[in-house]
Amino acid sequence: MDSVKIHMASTLAGFILDPCFGDPHFLPHPVRGIGNLISLSEKGIRRLFPKTEKGELAGGALFVLLVLGITAALSFGLWYAAAAAGNTALFLESVMVYFLLAARSLRDESMRVYYSLRNGDVEEARRNVSMIVGRDTSVLDAQGIARAAVETVAENASDGVIAPLFYLALGGPVLGWVYKAVNTMDSMAGYKNKKYFWFGRAAARLDDAANFLPSRLSALLMIAAAAVCRLDYRNACRIFKRDRFNHKSPNSAQTESVCAGALDIRLAGDAWYFGELCKKPFIGDALRPVEYEDIRRANRLMYAAAVFALILALIWQALAGMWI
């Protein structure tokens, strides 16, 4: 089997493995390894630079370079070993792809919230949604909990599924894992609070740049998915055009606006973070109240868009193989 066929087969196999097995907690996940690398790198670099604006900006830039360099070196080493492994190359590369994708994990975590709400256990639903959102959940009612879960699925459809496939198609598992490191750094150090306002600036800006194209591609694929899932794709187009920049991040509202329009609900709005009220614009129109069934609908939308992204990735890999 030539290298192009291996890349295509491993992409397909990894995509299939994710919904089959998800994220088994008894296995060491590479993302947790990247998280540990980020924590250790941050602690070491903060000791080297003064706690001033310029010092933290410089330290944050070095932090990004160090994490990306180590991630690229390790993932390239694994990929090279897979390529040199002969008959096991397909298996090893498939595993690398499988660990890149988070569709099953996103579905499982959000559906825990769904089942808690369906069973009428709002307190359990608050605990479950607190595991997947950064906002304070103690003030949320059942509708607010469902809204938060839907927003998480909509936003992470790009970050956790479609963007990794985008970079996997462009540069194989190595570029896919470099993207995953960028995304993980932003989730751990990209906050605009006192601790990370300057130190996390490079990580946050790099994440914005890395997600610029994938988030917009994800939004378009979700509009197509809304039509396939018999959701309101016309309203998805309308809300996307109107509200896709209703977020401090240039990327997050791209997919949230499509999801809000497709479900005919209103997302976002003010939220509490670390005891402080954050004023945020709404996304979408409240044509009907948010309900827990919207969590299931958002997951259907995410999976349909992911299948479209897989098809595009395979087509790109096939065309790239013809050009080489």
XYZ file of N, CA, C and O in Angstrom, residues 52-126:
300
model
N 6.780 41.364 34.449
C 6.401 42.639 33.850
C 5.673 42.348 32.543
O 5.651 41.205 32.069
N 5.092 43.397 31.967
C 4.374 43.206 30.714
C 5.277 42.611 29.646
O 4.944 41.595 29.009
N 6.455 43.225 29.424
C 7.371 42.737 28.395
C 7.919 41.363 28.751
O 8.078 40.500 27.874
N 8.199 41.160 30.044
C 8.727 39.875 30.469
C 7.734 38.745 30.227
O 8.111 37.664 29.752
N 6.478 38.992 30.544
C 5.479 37.941 30.363
C 5.145 37.727 28.887
O 4.859 36.597 28.478
N 5.182 38.778 28.097
C 4.972 38.609 26.656
C 6.086 37.756 26.052
O 5.820 36.843 25.258
N 7.347 38.053 26.449
C 8.479 37.276 25.935
C 8.420 35.833 26.432
O 8.650 34.890 25.672
N 8.105 35.679 27.708
C 7.988 34.334 28.256
C 6.880 33.541 27.585
O 7.033 32.352 27.304
N 5.748 34.195 27.313
C 4.640 33.528 26.645
C 4.990 33.089 25.236
O 4.566 32.022 24.780
N 5.789 33.910 24.529
C 6.209 33.545 23.174
C 7.139 32.327 23.210
O 6.998 31.398 22.400
N 8.089 32.334 24.161
C 8.981 31.181 24.300
C 8.203 29.934 24.703
O 8.472 28.825 24.233
N 7.226 30.116 25.569
C 6.354 29.022 26.011
C 5.675 28.355 24.812
O 5.659 27.121 24.687
N 5.145 29.159 23.901
C 4.479 28.630 22.718
C 5.465 27.872 21.836
O 5.188 26.749 21.373
N 6.629 28.459 21.601
C 7.635 27.814 20.753
C 8.101 26.493 21.346
O 8.290 25.498 20.620
N 8.284 26.463 22.657
C 8.758 25.244 23.311
C 7.736 24.127 23.211
O 8.064 22.990 22.826
N 6.488 24.434 23.532
C 5.439 23.412 23.489
C 5.230 22.899 22.068
O 5.129 21.687 21.835
N 5.193 23.811 21.100
C 4.989 23.388 19.717
C 6.181 22.594 19.195
O 6.014 21.606 18.469
N 7.386 23.008 19.576
C 8.582 22.297 19.126
C 8.635 20.870 19.637
O 8.916 19.933 18.882
N 8.352 20.702 20.921
C 8.370 19.359 21.508
C 7.254 18.498 20.922
O 7.465 17.324 20.590
N 6.064 19.083 20.777
C 4.941 18.329 20.204
C 5.238 17.905 18.773
O 4.983 16.752 18.386
N 5.784 18.825 17.978
C 6.109 18.502 16.586
C 7.170 17.417 16.513
O 7.061 16.478 15.700
N 8.192 17.510 17.369
C 9.269 16.518 17.344
C 8.754 15.132 17.729
O 9.079 14.129 17.076
N 7.949 15.060 18.784
C 7.431 13.767 19.229
C 6.463 13.170 18.213
O 6.527 11.966 17.913
N 5.561 13.989 17.684
C 4.593 13.463 16.724
C 5.279 13.056 15.422
O 4.907 12.049 14.804
N 6.303 13.819 15.015
C 7.049 13.428 13.815
C 7.784 12.113 14.049
O 7.822 11.241 13.170
N 8.345 11.954 15.252
C 9.033 10.710 15.567
C 8.092 9.514 15.506
O 8.438 8.467 14.950
N 6.891 9.683 16.061
C 5.905 8.599 16.016
C 5.462 8.316 14.588
O 5.321 7.159 14.177
N 5.203 9.395 13.827
C 4.782 9.217 12.440
C 5.878 8.557 11.606
O 5.605 7.656 10.806
N 7.124 8.978 11.807
C 8.244 8.390 11.053
C 8.395 6.913 11.399
O 8.632 6.078 10.521
N 8.242 6.594 12.684
C 8.303 5.196 13.096
C 7.181 4.396 12.448
O 7.376 3.253 12.025
N 5.997 5.007 12.371
C 4.863 4.331 11.729
C 5.145 4.100 10.254
O 4.877 3.020 9.709
N 5.703 5.123 9.580
C 5.989 5.006 8.150
C 7.044 3.951 7.875
O 7.018 3.284 6.828
N 7.975 3.793 8.823
C 9.051 2.818 8.645
C 8.676 1.427 9.132
O 9.459 0.478 8.990
N 7.469 1.300 9.681
C 7.092 0.040 10.318
C 6.530 -0.982 9.352
O 6.155 -2.084 9.766
N 6.398 -0.631 8.088
C 5.923 -1.591 7.105
C 4.462 -1.939 7.283
O 3.582 -1.086 7.149
N 4.183 -3.188 7.612
C 2.811 -3.678 7.682
C 1.991 -3.032 8.793
O 0.757 -3.061 8.745
N 2.658 -2.494 9.821
C 1.919 -1.886 10.939
C 1.739 -0.381 10.769
O 1.193 0.278 11.655
N 2.201 0.175 9.650
C 2.128 1.623 9.443
C 0.686 2.113 9.486
O 0.377 3.138 10.101
N -0.215 1.383 8.830
C -1.616 1.786 8.791
C -2.211 1.808 10.195
O -2.927 2.751 10.562
N -1.907 0.806 10.987
C -2.444 0.738 12.346
C -1.934 1.904 13.196
O -2.721 2.590 13.864
N -0.627 2.146 13.180
C -0.044 3.193 14.018
C -0.547 4.584 13.621
O -0.856 5.409 14.479
N -0.632 4.838 12.319
C -1.120 6.150 11.873
C -2.603 6.308 12.181
O -3.060 7.404 12.517
N -3.364 5.220 12.094
C -4.793 5.273 12.429
C -4.997 5.645 13.891
O -5.907 6.402 14.230
N -4.148 5.110 14.763
C -4.242 5.432 16.188
C -3.935 6.907 16.424
O -4.591 7.572 17.231
N -2.949 7.437 15.698
C -2.630 8.857 15.828
C -3.827 9.722 15.418
O -4.128 10.726 16.056
N -4.510 9.319 14.356
C -5.700 10.058 13.908
C -6.824 9.919 14.922
O -7.509 10.893 15.257
N -7.035 8.713 15.406
C -8.098 8.437 16.371
C -7.989 9.339 17.601
O -8.978 9.928 18.060
N -6.787 9.475 18.134
C -6.602 10.296 19.327
C -6.738 11.788 19.036
O -6.900 12.591 19.954
N -6.665 12.168 17.753
C -6.825 13.584 17.388
C -8.263 14.064 17.513
O -8.511 15.241 17.753
N -9.206 13.148 17.308
C -10.608 13.537 17.184
C -11.352 13.378 18.506
O -11.067 12.465 19.282
N -12.326 14.262 18.738
C -13.016 14.274 20.035
C -14.536 14.298 19.888
O -15.229 14.739 20.798
N -15.054 13.800 18.766
C -16.502 13.836 18.563
C -17.232 12.981 19.600
O -18.219 13.409 20.196
N -16.763 11.764 19.828
C -17.427 10.874 20.780
C -17.348 11.437 22.194
O -18.326 11.392 22.960
N -16.186 11.959 22.559
C -16.028 12.532 23.893
C -16.965 13.715 24.085
O -17.612 13.858 25.134
N -17.058 14.573 23.074
C -17.946 15.735 23.140
C -19.399 15.298 23.258
O -20.163 15.851 24.061
N -19.768 14.284 22.491
C -21.130 13.780 22.565
C -21.416 13.182 23.943
O -22.459 13.455 24.547
N -20.503 12.348 24.437
C -20.737 11.676 25.723
C -20.903 12.672 26.857
O -21.807 12.546 27.693
N -20.012 13.676 26.895
C -20.062 14.650 27.995
C -21.325 15.499 27.919
O -21.960 15.793 28.941
N -21.707 15.909 26.723
C -22.911 16.740 26.590
C -24.175 15.924 26.838
O -25.152 16.438 27.398
N -24.164 14.651 26.455
C -25.354 13.824 26.661
C -25.545 13.464 28.129
O -26.673 13.149 28.550
N -24.502 13.516 28.931
C -24.686 13.357 30.380
C -25.566 14.491 30.912
O -26.423 14.279 31.776
N -25.341 15.679 30.392
C -26.179 16.816 30.762
C -27.613 16.569 30.288
O -28.583 16.816 31.025
N -27.748 16.076 29.083
C -29.070 15.789 28.508
C -29.859 14.824 29.387
O -31.027 15.076 29.725
N -29.225 13.712 29.764
C -29.943 12.704 30.556
C -30.294 13.220 31.946
O -31.350 12.903 32.481
N -29.417 14.034 32.521
C -29.728 14.618 33.834
C -30.951 15.527 33.744
O -31.842 15.475 34.597
N -31.006 16.347 32.712
C -32.150 17.241 32.536
C -33.417 16.458 32.214
O -34.503 16.781 32.719
N -33.282 15.436 31.392
C -34.455 14.632 31.052
C -35.035 13.945 32.290
O -36.257 13.771 32.402
N -34.143 13.575 33.215
C -34.586 12.927 34.450
C -35.020 13.918 35.521
O -35.405 13.521 36.623
N -34.928 15.208 35.212
C -35.369 16.232 36.150
C -34.381 16.552 37.248
O -34.726 17.243 38.208
N -33.143 16.070 37.130
C -32.127 16.301 38.164
C -31.270 17.504 37.753
O -30.198 17.359 37.155
N -31.738 18.696 38.097
C -31.050 19.926 37.688
C -29.701 20.056 38.369
O -28.722 20.522 37.760
N -29.596 19.639 39.623
C -28.328 19.755 40.345
C -27.254 18.877 39.700
O -26.101 19.292 39.536
N -27.622 17.668 39.323
C -26.667 16.793 38.626
C -26.306 17.375 37.263
O -25.148 17.302 36.836
N -27.288 17.956 36.586
C -27.027 18.578 35.293
C -26.029 19.728 35.432
O -25.158 19.907 34.575
N -26.149 20.508 36.516
C -25.186 21.591 36.761
C -23.782 21.029 36.918
O -22.809 21.583 36.389
